[in-house]
PDB file of C-alpha atoms in Angstrom:
ATOM      1  CA  GLY A  23      87.965 121.243 146.250  1.00 65.00           C
ATOM      2  CA  LEU A  24      87.423 118.963 143.235  1.00 69.00           C
ATOM      3  CA  HIS A  25      90.989 119.106 141.982  1.00 67.00           C
ATOM      4  CA  THR A  26      94.344 120.695 142.748  1.00 64.00           C
ATOM      5  CA  ILE A  27      96.564 121.431 139.803  1.00 60.00           C
ATOM      6  CA  GLU A  28     100.029 120.603 141.199  1.00 57.00           C
ATOM      7  CA  GLY A  29     100.309 116.950 140.194  1.00 49.00           C
ATOM      8  CA  PHE A  30      98.990 114.157 138.024  1.00 48.00           C
ATOM      9  CA  ALA A  31      97.033 112.208 140.657  1.00 53.00           C
ATOM     10  CA  ASP A  32      95.624 114.738 143.111  1.00 68.00           C
ATOM     11  CA  LYS A  33      92.492 113.336 144.682  1.00 74.00           C
ATOM     12  CA  PRO A  34      89.934 115.935 145.791  1.00 76.00           C
ATOM     13  CA  SER A  35      90.568 117.761 149.053  1.00 75.00           C
ATOM     14  CA  ASN A  36      86.842 118.107 149.725  1.00 77.00           C
ATOM     15  CA  PRO A  37      85.866 115.259 152.143  1.00 81.00           C
ATOM     16  CA  ASP A  38      82.237 115.392 150.958  1.00 82.00           C
ATOM     17  CA  ILE A  39      83.372 113.929 147.624  1.00 82.00           C
ATOM     18  CA  GLU A  40      85.316 111.003 149.136  1.00 85.00           C
ATOM     19  CA  THR A  41      82.546 108.452 148.436  1.00 88.00           C
ATOM     20  CA  LEU A  42      82.163 109.726 144.867  1.00 89.00           C
ATOM     21  CA  TRP A  43      85.926 109.432 144.378  1.00 91.00           C
ATOM     22  CA  GLN A  44      86.104 105.889 145.757  1.00 92.00           C
ATOM     23  CA  THR A  45      83.217 104.748 143.545  1.00 94.00           C
ATOM     24  CA  CYS A  46      85.036 106.028 140.461  1.00 94.00           C
ATOM     25  CA  GLU A  47      88.255 104.381 141.659  1.00 94.00           C
ATOM     26  CA  SER A  48      86.417 101.051 142.007  1.00 95.00           C
ATOM     27  CA  PHE A  49      85.031 101.424 138.496  1.00 96.00           C
ATOM     28  CA  LEU A  50      88.504 102.122 137.084  1.00 94.00           C
ATOM     29  CA  GLU A  51      89.958  99.167 138.988  1.00 93.00           C
ATOM     30  CA  SER A  52      87.289  96.926 137.418  1.00 95.00           C
ATOM     31  CA  THR A  53      88.626  97.750 133.929  1.00 93.00           C
ATOM     32  CA  ARG A  54      92.105  96.251 134.402  1.00 88.00           C
ATOM     33  CA  GLU A  55      91.192  93.037 132.600  1.00 85.00           C
ATOM     34  CA  LYS A  56      88.651  94.386 130.127  1.00 89.00           C
ATOM     35  CA  SER A  57      87.568  97.855 129.009  1.00 90.00           C
ATOM     36  CA  ARG A  58      84.167  99.214 130.009  1.00 93.00           C
ATOM     37  CA  PRO A  59      82.015 102.024 128.573  1.00 93.00           C
ATOM     38  CA  LEU A  60      81.948 105.263 130.550  1.00 92.00           C
ATOM     39  CA  SER A  61      78.159 105.044 130.406  1.00 92.00           C
ATOM     40  CA  ASP A  62      78.430 102.227 133.002  1.00 94.00           C
ATOM     41  CA  LEU A  63      80.005 104.691 135.449  1.00 94.00           C
ATOM     42  CA  VAL A  64      77.370 107.319 134.650  1.00 92.00           C
ATOM     43  CA  LYS A  65      74.629 104.762 135.284  1.00 93.00           C
ATOM     44  CA  THR A  66      76.162 103.829 138.655  1.00 94.00           C
ATOM     45  CA  LEU A  67      76.533 107.435 139.792  1.00 93.00           C
ATOM     46  CA  SER A  68      73.046 108.373 138.599  1.00 92.00           C
ATOM     47  CA  SER A  69      71.401 105.516 140.540  1.00 91.00           C
ATOM     48  CA  GLN A  70      70.840 104.765 144.221  1.00 90.00           C
ATOM     49  CA  PRO A  71      72.514 105.358 146.593  1.00 89.00           C
ATOM     50  CA  TYR A  72      74.323 108.243 144.810  1.00 88.00           C
ATOM     51  CA  LYS A  73      71.680 109.874 142.580  1.00 91.00           C
ATOM     52  CA  ILE A  74      74.190 112.421 141.245  1.00 88.00           C
ATOM     53  CA  LYS A  75      72.445 115.025 139.088  1.00 90.00           C
ATOM     54  CA  ASP A  76      73.489 115.623 135.476  1.00 87.00           C
ATOM     55  CA  GLY A  77      74.708 119.131 136.290  1.00 87.00           C
ATOM     56  CA  LEU A  78      77.327 117.861 138.763  1.00 88.00           C
ATOM     57  CA  LEU A  79      78.284 114.890 136.593  1.00 88.00           C
ATOM     58  CA  GLU A  80      79.138 117.282 133.747  1.00 86.00           C
ATOM     59  CA  PHE A  81      81.789 118.827 136.008  1.00 85.00           C
ATOM     60  CA  TRP A  82      82.832 115.738 137.919  1.00 88.00           C
ATOM     61  CA  LEU A  83      83.488 113.167 135.163  1.00 90.00           C
ATOM     62  CA  PRO A  84      85.870 115.322 133.080  1.00 88.00           C
ATOM     63  CA  THR A  85      87.627 116.302 136.326  1.00 87.00           C
ATOM     64  CA  TYR A  86      88.068 112.686 137.424  1.00 90.00           C
ATOM     65  CA  LEU A  87      89.205 111.561 133.974  1.00 90.00           C
ATOM     66  CA  TYR A  88      91.712 114.410 133.859  1.00 87.00           C
ATOM     67  CA  ILE A  89      93.092 113.685 137.337  1.00 86.00           C
ATOM     68  CA  LYS A  90      93.536 109.997 136.426  1.00 87.00           C
ATOM     69  CA  ARG A  91      94.638 110.536 132.825  1.00 86.00           C
ATOM     70  CA  GLN A  92      97.960 108.727 133.357  1.00 85.00           C
ATOM     71  CA  ASP A  93      96.287 105.552 134.660  1.00 87.00           C
ATOM     72  CA  TYR A  94      94.109 104.319 131.792  1.00 90.00           C
ATOM     73  CA  SER A  95      93.728 103.920 128.033  1.00 89.00           C
ATOM     74  CA  LEU A  96      90.778 105.638 126.381  1.00 91.00           C
ATOM     75  CA  PHE A  97      89.010 104.330 123.270  1.00 91.00           C
ATOM     76  CA  GLY A  98      86.528 106.031 120.946  1.00 88.00           C
ATOM     77  CA  GLU A  99      83.383 104.812 119.196  1.00 79.00           C
ATOM     78  CA  ASN A 100      85.261 102.747 116.590  1.00 79.00           C
ATOM     79  CA  GLY A 101      87.521 101.180 119.189  1.00 81.00           C
ATOM     80  CA  GLN A 102      90.365 103.504 118.233  1.00 84.00           C
ATOM     81  CA  PHE A 103      92.955 104.281 120.904  1.00 86.00           C
ATOM     82  CA  ILE A 104      92.848 107.973 121.925  1.00 87.00           C
ATOM     83  CA  PRO A 105      96.303 109.092 123.133  1.00 82.00           C
ATOM     84  CA  ASN A 106      95.484 112.644 124.256  1.00 81.00           C
ATOM     85  CA  ILE A 107      92.791 114.099 126.533  1.00 83.00           C
ATOM     86  CA  THR A 108      91.479 117.452 125.235  1.00 84.00           C
ATOM     87  CA  MET A 109      88.585 119.813 125.968  1.00 84.00           C
ATOM     88  CA  GLU A 110      87.117 118.976 122.539  1.00 87.00           C
ATOM     89  CA  LEU A 111      87.112 115.320 123.583  1.00 88.00           C
ATOM     90  CA  PHE A 112      85.162 116.130 126.754  1.00 86.00           C
ATOM     91  CA  ASP A 113      82.557 117.916 124.617  1.00 85.00           C
ATOM     92  CA  LEU A 114      82.151 114.742 122.514  1.00 85.00           C
ATOM     93  CA  MET A 115      81.899 112.593 125.648  1.00 85.00           C
ATOM     94  CA  LYS A 116      79.118 114.752 127.001  1.00 82.00           C
ATOM     95  CA  LYS A 117      77.042 114.082 123.865  1.00 81.00           C
ATOM     96  CA  HIS A 118      77.696 110.349 123.632  1.00 82.00           C
ATOM     97  CA  MET A 119      79.226 108.877 126.778  1.00 80.00           C
ATOM     98  CA  GLY A 120      78.428 105.292 125.732  1.00 79.00           C
ATOM     99  CA  GLY A 121      80.756 105.604 122.733  1.00 88.00           C
ATOM    100  CA  PHE A 122      83.860 105.871 124.932  1.00 92.00           C
ATOM    101  CA  ARG A 123      85.532 103.062 126.842  1.00 92.00           C
ATOM    102  CA  VAL A 124      88.315 103.047 129.424  1.00 93.00           C
ATOM    103  CA  LYS A 125      90.795 100.380 130.461  1.00 91.00           C
ATOM    104  CA  ALA A 126      93.125 100.756 133.434  1.00 90.00           C
ATOM    105  CA  TYR A 127      96.781  99.916 132.838  1.00 86.00           C
ATOM    106  CA  ALA A 128      98.199  96.632 134.107  1.00 75.00           C
ATOM    107  CA  VAL A 129      99.960  96.595 137.473  1.00 69.00           C
ATOM    108  CA  ASP A 130     101.119  92.965 137.840  1.00 69.00           C
ATOM    109  CA  GLY A 131     104.806  92.109 137.865  1.00 70.00           C
ATOM    110  CA  VAL A 132     105.270  90.225 134.594  1.00 75.00           C
ATOM    111  CA  LYS A 133     103.589  92.952 132.525  1.00 79.00           C
ATOM    112  CA  ILE A 134     105.684  95.655 134.175  1.00 81.00           C
ATOM    113  CA  GLN A 135     108.770  93.551 133.454  1.00 81.00           C
ATOM    114  CA  LEU A 136     107.697  93.092 129.831  1.00 82.00           C
ATOM    115  CA  PHE A 137     106.924  96.792 129.490  1.00 83.00           C
ATOM    116  CA  ASN A 138     110.401  97.681 130.741  1.00 83.00           C
ATOM    117  CA  GLN A 139     112.021  95.273 128.286  1.00 83.00           C
ATOM    118  CA  TYR A 140     110.314  97.181 125.465  1.00 86.00           C
ATOM    119  CA  ARG A 141     111.706 100.383 126.970  1.00 84.00           C
ATOM    120  CA  LYS A 142     115.219  98.914 127.135  1.00 83.00           C
ATOM    121  CA  PHE A 143     114.940  97.967 123.466  1.00 81.00           C
ATOM    122  CA  LEU A 144     114.188 101.645 122.743  1.00 83.00           C
ATOM    123  CA  ARG A 145     116.919 102.809 125.171  1.00 81.00           C
ATOM    124  CA  LEU A 146     114.389 104.334 127.555  1.00 81.00           C
ATOM    125  CA  GLY A 147     114.607 104.140 131.359  1.00 76.00           C
ATOM    126  CA  ASP A 148     112.722 101.630 133.526  1.00 74.00           C
ATOM    127  CA  ASP A 149     109.359 102.507 135.077  1.00 71.00           C
ATOM    128  CA  SER A 150     107.890 100.930 138.191  1.00 63.00           C
ATOM    129  CA  THR A 151     104.327 101.501 136.912  1.00 73.00           C
ATOM    130  CA  ILE A 152     102.684 101.844 133.519  1.00 74.00           C
ATOM    131  CA  GLN A 153     101.338 105.350 132.972  1.00 76.00           C
ATOM    132  CA  SER A 154      99.849 106.983 129.927  1.00 77.00           C
ATOM    133  CA  HIS A 155     102.792 109.234 129.066  1.00 80.00           C
ATOM    134  CA  SER A 156     105.378 106.441 129.432  1.00 81.00           C
ATOM    135  CA  PHE A 157     103.147 103.907 127.647  1.00 81.00           C
ATOM    136  CA  ILE A 158     102.647 106.183 124.634  1.00 82.00           C
ATOM    137  CA  GLU A 159     106.369 106.985 124.658  1.00 84.00           C
ATOM    138  CA  THR A 160     107.083 103.240 124.546  1.00 86.00           C
ATOM    139  CA  ILE A 161     104.586 101.988 121.926  1.00 86.00           C
ATOM    140  CA  LYS A 162     104.712 104.949 119.540  1.00 87.00           C
ATOM    141  CA  PRO A 163     108.088 103.999 117.948  1.00 90.00           C
ATOM    142  CA  PHE A 164     106.814 100.469 117.191  1.00 91.00           C
ATOM    143  CA  LEU A 165     103.605 101.721 115.570  1.00 89.00           C
ATOM    144  CA  PHE A 166     105.532 104.432 113.694  1.00 90.00           C
ATOM    145  CA  PHE A 167     107.949 101.760 112.482  1.00 93.00           C
ATOM    146  CA  TYR A 168     105.095  99.726 110.988  1.00 94.00           C
ATOM    147  CA  THR A 169     103.009 102.565 109.532  1.00 92.00           C
ATOM    148  CA  LYS A 170     105.751 104.923 108.290  1.00 93.00           C
ATOM    149  CA  GLN A 171     109.042 103.041 107.944  1.00 95.00           C
ATOM    150  CA  LEU A 172     107.919  99.821 106.258  1.00 96.00           C
ATOM    151  CA  ASN A 173     107.001 100.020 102.595  1.00 97.00           C
ATOM    152  CA  ASP A 174     104.185  98.021 101.020  1.00 97.00           C
ATOM    153  CA  TYR A 175     106.429  95.076 100.145  1.00 97.00           C
ATOM    154  CA  ALA A 176     107.733  94.801 103.720  1.00 97.00           C
ATOM    155  CA  LYS A 177     104.161  94.910 105.057  1.00 97.00           C
ATOM    156  CA  HIS A 178     103.065  91.945 102.926  1.00 97.00           C
ATOM    157  CA  THR A 179     105.993  89.684 102.074  1.00 97.00           C
ATOM    158  CA  LYS A 180     106.164  86.227 103.611  1.00 96.00           C
ATOM    159  CA  ASN A 181     109.667  85.729 102.244  1.00 96.00           C
ATOM    160  CA  LEU A 182     111.221  86.198 105.683  1.00 96.00           C
ATOM    161  CA  PRO A 183     113.675  83.966 107.575  1.00 95.00           C
ATOM    162  CA  HIS A 184     111.494  83.388 110.653  1.00 96.00           C
ATOM    163  CA  LYS A 185     107.742  82.924 111.078  1.00 96.00           C
ATOM    164  CA  GLU A 186     107.910  84.990 114.293  1.00 95.00           C
ATOM    165  CA  THR A 187     108.648  88.064 112.172  1.00 97.00           C
ATOM    166  CA  ILE A 188     105.382  87.600 110.262  1.00 97.00           C
ATOM    167  CA  LEU A 189     103.457  87.126 113.535  1.00 96.00           C
ATOM    168  CA  PHE A 190     105.065  90.256 114.999  1.00 96.00           C
ATOM    169  CA  ARG A 191     104.079  92.274 111.929  1.00 96.00           C
ATOM    170  CA  GLU A 192     100.482  90.989 112.023  1.00 96.00           C
ATOM    171  CA  VAL A 193     100.040  92.103 115.631  1.00 95.00           C
ATOM    172  CA  LEU A 194     101.316  95.604 114.757  1.00 94.00           C
ATOM    173  CA  ALA A 195      99.034  95.742 111.713  1.00 94.00           C
ATOM    174  CA  ASN A 196      95.916  94.834 113.706  1.00 91.00           C
ATOM    175  CA  ALA A 197      96.646  96.673 116.985  1.00 87.00           C
ATOM    176  CA  LYS A 198      93.615  98.623 118.199  1.00 83.00           C
ATOM    177  CA  ASP A 199      94.189  98.348 121.928  1.00 83.00           C
ATOM    178  CA  PRO A 200      97.940  99.023 122.262  1.00 84.00           C
ATOM    179  CA  GLU A 201      98.198  97.686 125.820  1.00 84.00           C
ATOM    180  CA  LYS A 202      96.530  94.407 124.865  1.00 86.00           C
ATOM    181  CA  ALA A 203      98.550  94.207 121.664  1.00 88.00           C
ATOM    182  CA  PHE A 204     101.946  94.626 123.331  1.00 88.00           C
ATOM    183  CA  LEU A 205     101.379  92.992 126.714  1.00 87.00           C
ATOM    184  CA  GLU A 206      99.060  90.128 125.693  1.00 88.00           C
ATOM    185  CA  ASP A 207      98.596  89.530 121.950  1.00 91.00           C
ATOM    186  CA  LEU A 208     102.231  89.829 120.910  1.00 92.00           C
ATOM    187  CA  PRO A 209     103.688  87.577 123.636  1.00 91.00           C
ATOM    188  CA  SER A 210     100.924  85.039 122.941  1.00 92.00           C
ATOM    189  CA  ALA A 211     101.571  85.107 119.171  1.00 93.00           C
ATOM    190  CA  LEU A 212     105.270  84.420 119.774  1.00 92.00           C
ATOM    191  CA  GLY A 213     104.541  81.544 122.176  1.00 91.00           C
ATOM    192  CA  TYR A 214     105.083  83.304 125.514  1.00 88.00           C
ATOM    193  CA  ASP A 215     102.186  83.089 127.969  1.00 81.00           C
ATOM    194  CA  ASP A 216     102.378  84.606 131.477  1.00 75.00           C
ATOM    195  CA  ASN A 217     103.728  81.374 132.973  1.00 79.00           C
ATOM    196  CA  LYS A 218     106.542  81.167 130.462  1.00 83.00           C
ATOM    197  CA  LEU A 219     107.357  84.859 130.842  1.00 77.00           C
ATOM    198  CA  ASN A 220     107.610  84.368 134.603  1.00 77.00           C
ATOM    199  CA  GLU A 221     110.425  81.842 134.114  1.00 79.00           C
ATOM    200  CA  SER A 222     113.925  83.241 134.497  1.00 73.00           C
ATOM    201  CA  GLY A 223     115.414  84.683 131.322  1.00 77.00           C
ATOM    202  CA  ASN A 224     112.360  84.231 129.126  1.00 85.00           C
ATOM    203  CA  VAL A 225     111.434  87.924 128.993  1.00 83.00           C
ATOM    204  CA  GLN A 226     114.897  88.669 127.594  1.00 85.00           C
ATOM    205  CA  ASP A 227     114.545  85.801 125.085  1.00 89.00           C
ATOM    206  CA  TYR A 228     111.160  87.171 124.040  1.00 89.00           C
ATOM    207  CA  CYS A 229     112.612  90.640 123.465  1.00 87.00           C
ATOM    208  CA  SER A 230     115.440  89.112 121.424  1.00 90.00           C
ATOM    209  CA  LEU A 231     112.716  87.794 119.090  1.00 92.00           C
ATOM    210  CA  ILE A 232     111.321  91.326 118.814  1.00 92.00           C
ATOM    211  CA  GLN A 233     114.774  92.667 117.914  1.00 92.00           C
ATOM    212  CA  GLN A 234     115.166  89.914 115.326  1.00 95.00           C
ATOM    213  CA  ALA A 235     111.748  90.684 113.806  1.00 96.00           C
ATOM    214  CA  VAL A 236     112.448  94.418 113.552  1.00 95.00           C
ATOM    215  CA  ALA A 237     115.813  93.746 111.890  1.00 96.00           C
ATOM    216  CA  GLU A 238     114.328  91.293 109.363  1.00 97.00           C
ATOM    217  CA  LEU A 239     111.537  93.679 108.400  1.00 97.00           C
ATOM    218  CA  ARG A 240     114.024  96.516 107.964  1.00 96.00           C
ATOM    219  CA  GLN A 241     116.221  94.396 105.693  1.00 97.00           C
ATOM    220  CA  CYS A 242     113.691  92.457 103.580  1.00 97.00           C
ATOM    221  CA  TYR A 243     113.344  95.069 100.802  1.00 97.00           C
ATOM    222  CA  THR A 244     117.116  95.407 100.456  1.00 97.00           C
ATOM    223  CA  GLN A 245     117.342  91.616 100.309  1.00 97.00           C
ATOM    224  CA  LEU A 246     114.761  91.579  97.494  1.00 97.00           C
ATOM    225  CA  ILE A 247     117.001  93.939  95.498  1.00 97.00           C
ATOM    226  CA  ASP A 248     120.003  91.734  96.359  1.00 97.00           C
ATOM    227  CA  ARG A 249     118.213  88.747  94.777  1.00 96.00           C
ATOM    228  CA  ILE A 250     117.306  90.707  91.645  1.00 96.00           C
ATOM    229  CA  GLU A 251     120.902  91.914  91.408  1.00 96.00           C
ATOM    230  CA  ARG A 252     122.344  88.397  91.712  1.00 96.00           C
ATOM    231  CA  GLY A 253     120.003  87.176  88.975  1.00 94.00           C
ATOM    232  CA  LEU A 254     121.007  90.044  86.683  1.00 94.00           C
ATOM    233  CA  ILE A 255     124.754  89.525  87.210  1.00 96.00           C
ATOM    234  CA  GLU A 256     124.412  85.772  86.563  1.00 95.00           C
ATOM    235  CA  ARG A 257     122.151  86.034  83.503  1.00 93.00           C
ATOM    236  CA  LEU A 258     124.296  88.703  81.832  1.00 94.00           C
ATOM    237  CA  GLY A 259     127.624  87.185  82.880  1.00 95.00           C
ATOM    238  CA  LEU A 260     128.803  90.507  84.291  1.00 94.00           C
ATOM    239  CA  GLN A 261     132.454  90.781  85.363  1.00 93.00           C
ATOM    240  CA  SER A 262     131.859  92.645  88.635  1.00 94.00           C
ATOM    241  CA  ASP A 263     129.349  92.395  91.468  1.00 93.00           C
ATOM    242  CA  ASP A 264     129.845  96.054  92.419  1.00 95.00           C
ATOM    243  CA  TYR A 265     126.952  98.245  91.265  1.00 96.00           C
ATOM    244  CA  SER A 266     129.030 101.207  90.091  1.00 94.00           C
ATOM    245  CA  ALA A 267     131.249  98.879  88.017  1.00 95.00           C
ATOM    246  CA  TYR A 268     128.692  96.541  86.463  1.00 96.00           C
ATOM    247  CA  VAL A 269     126.243  99.311  85.565  1.00 95.00           C
ATOM    248  CA  GLU A 270     129.036 100.873  83.465  1.00 95.00           C
ATOM    249  CA  GLU A 271     129.552  97.489  81.797  1.00 96.00           C
ATOM    250  CA  ILE A 272     125.818  97.333  80.993  1.00 95.00           C
ATOM    251  CA  HIS A 273     125.881 100.871  79.568  1.00 95.00           C
ATOM    252  CA  GLN A 274     128.863  99.994  77.358  1.00 95.00           C
ATOM    253  CA  ARG A 275     127.068  96.911  76.013  1.00 94.00           C
ATOM    254  CA  LEU A 276     123.910  98.876  75.214  1.00 94.00           C
ATOM    255  CA  GLU A 277     125.381 102.133  73.909  1.00 91.00           C
ATOM    256  CA  GLY A 278     125.354 100.920  70.282  1.00 92.00           C
ATOM    257  CA  VAL A 279     121.650 100.028  70.288  1.00 95.00           C
ATOM    258  CA  ASN A 280     119.600 101.787  67.592  1.00 95.00           C
ATOM    259  CA  VAL A 281     116.739 103.183  69.696  1.00 94.00           C
ATOM    260  CA  ASN A 282     114.596 103.797  66.581  1.00 93.00           C
ATOM    261  CA  LEU A 283     114.309 100.049  66.002  1.00 95.00           C
ATOM    262  CA  LEU A 284     112.948  99.324  69.473  1.00 95.00           C
ATOM    263  CA  SER A 285     109.329  98.728  70.347  1.00 95.00           C
ATOM    264  CA  HIS A 286     107.731 101.276  72.645  1.00 93.00           C
ATOM    265  CA  ARG A 287     108.159  99.044  75.706  1.00 92.00           C
ATOM    266  CA  HIS A 288     111.761  98.147  74.893  1.00 94.00           C
ATOM    267  CA  LYS A 289     112.579 101.791  74.266  1.00 95.00           C
ATOM    268  CA  GLU A 290     111.162 102.714  77.664  1.00 95.00           C
ATOM    269  CA  PHE A 291     113.165  99.944  79.326  1.00 94.00           C
ATOM    270  CA  PHE A 292     116.320 101.028  77.468  1.00 95.00           C
ATOM    271  CA  GLN A 293     115.933 104.620  78.666  1.00 95.00           C
ATOM    272  CA  HIS A 294     115.496 103.504  82.274  1.00 95.00           C
ATOM    273  CA  ALA A 295     118.464 101.136  82.067  1.00 95.00           C
ATOM    274  CA  MET A 296     120.723 103.849  80.601  1.00 95.00           C
ATOM    275  CA  THR A 297     119.781 106.500  83.155  1.00 94.00           C
ATOM    276  CA  ARG A 298     122.574 107.067  85.672  1.00 91.00           C
ATOM    277  CA  PHE A 299     121.591 106.765  89.324  1.00 94.00           C
ATOM    278  CA  GLU A 300     123.919 107.215  92.283  1.00 93.00           C
ATOM    279  CA  SER A 301     121.787 104.806  94.274  1.00 94.00           C
ATOM    280  CA  ARG A 302     121.615 101.106  93.432  1.00 96.00           C
ATOM    281  CA  THR A 303     118.073 101.000  94.860  1.00 96.00           C
ATOM    282  CA  ASP A 304     116.894 103.826  92.588  1.00 96.00           C
ATOM    283  CA  TRP A 305     118.288 102.113  89.479  1.00 97.00           C
ATOM    284  CA  TYR A 306     116.592  98.806  90.241  1.00 97.00           C
ATOM    285  CA  GLN A 307     113.324 100.526  91.110  1.00 96.00           C
ATOM    286  CA  SER A 308     113.536 102.303  87.750  1.00 96.00           C
ATOM    287  CA  ILE A 309     114.133  99.253  85.535  1.00 95.00           C
ATOM    288  CA  CYS A 310     111.756  97.033  87.547  1.00 96.00           C
ATOM    289  CA  TYR A 311     108.960  99.564  87.158  1.00 95.00           C
ATOM    290  CA  VAL A 312     108.990  98.958  83.385  1.00 94.00           C
ATOM    291  CA  ALA A 313     109.298  95.179  83.729  1.00 92.00           C
ATOM    292  CA  LEU A 314     106.514  94.919  86.336  1.00 91.00           C
ATOM    293  CA  GLY A 315     104.269  97.754  85.249  1.00 91.00           C
ATOM    294  CA  ASN A 316     104.181  98.666  88.922  1.00 92.00           C
ATOM    295  CA  GLN A 317     106.413 100.085  91.647  1.00 95.00           C
ATOM    296  CA  LEU A 318     108.909  97.544  92.977  1.00 96.00           C
ATOM    297  CA  TYR A 319     108.009  98.362  96.595  1.00 96.00           C
ATOM    298  CA  ARG A 320     104.409  97.310  95.842  1.00 96.00           C
ATOM    299  CA  MET A 321     105.408  93.907  94.454  1.00 95.00           C
ATOM    300  CA  ARG A 322     103.975  90.715  95.956  1.00 96.00           C
ATOM    301  CA  ASP A 323     105.932  87.514  96.514  1.00 96.00           C
ATOM    302  CA  GLU A 324     104.174  85.637  93.705  1.00 95.00           C
ATOM    303  CA  ASP A 325     105.451  88.205  91.155  1.00 95.00           C
ATOM    304  CA  GLU A 326     109.146  87.764  91.943  1.00 94.00           C
ATOM    305  CA  VAL A 327     109.750  84.863  89.524  1.00 92.00           C
ATOM    306  CA  LYS A 328     107.907  86.750  86.789  1.00 92.00           C
ATOM    307  CA  LEU A 329     110.035  89.833  87.457  1.00 93.00           C
ATOM    308  CA  HIS A 330     113.295  87.898  86.995  1.00 91.00           C
ATOM    309  CA  SER A 331     111.969  86.503  83.717  1.00 90.00           C
ATOM    310  CA  GLU A 332     110.844  89.894  82.440  1.00 89.00           C
TER     311      GLU A 332
END
């Protein structure tokens, strides 16, 4: 009677375990504002008036955590968010319960409203509560965007139109507790406390800032290449601003160069400049690699003036 398998939140059918269940529920409720180590719950259940023996706790705690798995975030020893509950994880918990912390998901109105605005941004449906599967579904695209879709330049440049974009990126970069990051840290960084979010229309305004930040981070590397391109066209007095046209003009100007008279570095640059690329980005990355001595996508803001000169 510990657990029935039909649903996500099936409390035990055995009435003798009701007090044990309610004690665990109270513990979970106490973690809504701040995470707590699971060892606190073990200590409570092992003490008066419960005095639960280790043998039962080894069955009960994994069962309770599995039944309630949609209602909390779990964190490991290094504070890392753990998205999935597995049997291997329960084995680790058994050995070092104090290394794991839990935090119940928020239930108040403004956080649910904020959560659903994130979901609208991702074209996901509204949810009346925050649960593990929907929370992971909602935050994963943002974290994937930062870790996988932004190159090194986009992760570090401050050459962005709005300071809010930099603040947004910093929260993503430092997010350890995703719920806190998205429902507390990010609104706070962008100047939206709970009172302001409660005012009509402000949640939508806040999410417009998120959309703006995502767009600016997506575009900043292309805009870097745009600036390099404009400088090249101006310095060389090229007739066209279309890549396919002006690169032919450059090749025609350089085709009479005697490569044997070039220094090693100039010869390398010449070969990169004369290589034909379908993609404008690939061509600029190629010639800038020689000028910088590094990949263009790893460049820092302070090197941009030097790059134009080189």
